[in-house]
Short mmCIF file of C-alpha atoms in Angstrom, two decimals:
data_model
loop_
_atom_site.label_atom_id
_atom_site.label_comp_id
_atom_site.label_asym_id
_atom_site.label_seq_id
_atom_site.Cartn_x
_atom_site.Cartn_y
_atom_site.Cartn_z
CA UNK A 120 0.00 0.00 0.00
CA UNK A 121 1.22 3.49 -0.83
CA UNK A 122 -0.10 7.02 -1.18
CA UNK A 123 0.90 10.25 -2.86
CA UNK A 124 0.65 13.24 -0.55
CA UNK A 125 1.12 16.98 -1.04
CA UNK A 126 2.86 19.10 1.59
CA UNK A 127 5.01 22.20 1.36
CA UNK A 128 4.17 22.65 -2.34
CA UNK A 129 5.72 19.30 -3.25
CA UNK A 130 4.38 15.78 -3.79
CA UNK A 131 5.79 12.66 -2.12
CA UNK A 132 5.11 8.94 -2.56
CA UNK A 133 4.92 7.35 0.89
CA UNK A 134 4.33 3.89 2.33
CA UNK A 135 3.87 2.73 5.95
CA UNK A 136 7.19 2.38 7.82
CA UNK A 137 8.99 4.74 5.43
CA UNK A 138 10.91 7.90 6.39
CA UNK A 139 10.54 11.02 4.28
CA UNK A 140 12.03 14.54 4.58
CA UNK A 141 9.50 17.30 3.89
CA UNK A 142 9.45 21.07 4.18
CA UNK A 143 9.34 22.28 7.80
CA UNK A 144 6.14 21.45 9.70
CA UNK A 145 5.24 22.83 13.12
CA UNK A 146 5.56 20.39 16.00
CA UNK A 147 8.07 18.71 18.25
CA UNK A 148 9.94 15.43 17.86
CA UNK A 149 7.60 12.58 18.76
CA UNK A 150 4.39 14.43 17.84
CA UNK A 151 1.87 12.81 15.50
CA UNK A 152 0.94 14.68 12.33
CA UNK A 153 -2.14 14.06 10.17
CA UNK A 154 -1.62 14.77 6.46
CA UNK A 155 -4.98 15.16 4.71
CA UNK A 156 -3.80 16.34 1.27
CA UNK A 157 -3.81 12.80 -0.19
CA UNK A 158 -3.81 12.82 -4.00
CA UNK A 159 -3.76 9.06 -4.63
CA UNK A 160 -4.12 5.85 -2.61
CA UNK A 161 -3.05 2.49 -4.03
CA UNK A 162 -3.80 -0.77 -2.22
CA UNK A 163 -2.72 -3.66 -4.40
CA UNK A 164 -4.94 -3.58 -7.49
CA UNK A 165 -7.29 -0.91 -6.06
CA UNK A 166 -6.14 2.59 -7.03
CA UNK A 167 -8.12 5.64 -5.93
CA UNK A 168 -7.26 8.93 -7.60
CA UNK A 169 -8.53 12.15 -6.08
CA UNK A 170 -10.10 15.08 -7.89
CA UNK A 171 -7.94 16.85 -6.61
CA UNK A 172 -7.78 14.98 -3.26
CA UNK A 173 -9.18 11.63 -2.13
CA UNK A 174 -12.19 12.30 0.12
CA UNK A 175 -11.74 10.96 3.66
CA UNK A 176 -8.18 9.73 3.08
CA UNK A 177 -5.43 10.67 5.50
CA UNK A 178 -1.86 9.71 6.31
CA UNK A 179 -0.70 9.54 9.93
CA UNK A 180 2.99 10.24 10.53
CA UNK A 181 5.30 10.82 13.48
CA UNK A 182 7.89 13.61 13.57
CA UNK A 183 11.31 11.98 13.90
CA UNK A 184 13.59 14.97 13.37
CA UNK A 185 13.47 18.78 13.06
CA UNK A 186 16.73 20.01 11.53
CA UNK A 187 18.46 21.98 8.79
CA UNK A 188 19.83 20.53 5.54
CA UNK A 189 23.46 20.80 4.46
CA UNK A 190 24.66 24.26 3.52
CA UNK A 191 24.33 25.30 -0.12
CA UNK A 192 26.93 27.87 -1.16
CA UNK A 193 26.07 30.58 -3.68
CA UNK A 194 29.01 32.46 -5.22
CA UNK A 195 28.58 35.49 -7.47
CA UNK A 196 31.29 37.41 -9.28
CA UNK A 197 31.73 39.83 -12.15
CA UNK A 198 34.87 39.66 -14.20
CA UNK A 199 37.33 42.55 -14.09
CA UNK A 200 35.22 44.49 -11.54
CA UNK A 201 36.39 43.05 -8.23
CA UNK A 202 32.81 42.06 -7.32
CA UNK A 203 32.71 38.82 -5.31
CA UNK A 204 29.90 37.70 -2.99
CA UNK A 205 29.60 34.38 -1.18
CA UNK A 206 26.31 33.44 0.51
CA UNK A 207 25.17 30.26 2.20
CA UNK A 208 21.71 28.82 2.85
CA UNK A 209 20.48 25.99 5.09
CA UNK A 210 16.88 24.93 4.46
CA UNK A 211 14.76 23.77 7.41
CA UNK A 212 13.19 20.32 7.09
CA UNK A 213 11.07 17.87 9.06
CA UNK A 214 11.73 14.12 8.90
CA UNK A 215 8.53 12.06 9.14
CA UNK A 216 8.02 8.35 9.75
CA UNK A 217 4.81 7.18 8.07
CA UNK A 218 2.64 5.17 10.48
CA UNK A 219 -0.54 4.38 8.56
CA UNK A 220 -2.54 5.23 5.47
CA UNK A 221 -6.32 5.21 5.74
CA UNK A 222 -8.59 5.66 2.71
#
């Protein structure tokens, strides 16, 4: 069984027992989160596609980690002008462990 969910403007394919890193969600480590933006639920041969979401479907997940991703460096320069700028960015993320999918 698996589902396709939408959170943080992105879509993820998830299955029970799986870990997935999504855009930052509010909550503490150990909290349970209910994701109700379920776009598709597949259970063996039965596939339910939402229009745009599957009515009554939800995915229960537990927050495993609240952290920041590795630093991404951005370097800008203009030739012959002496212009050099280095910036870094660390995106916040939430790691979820998928507990159950109910349709």
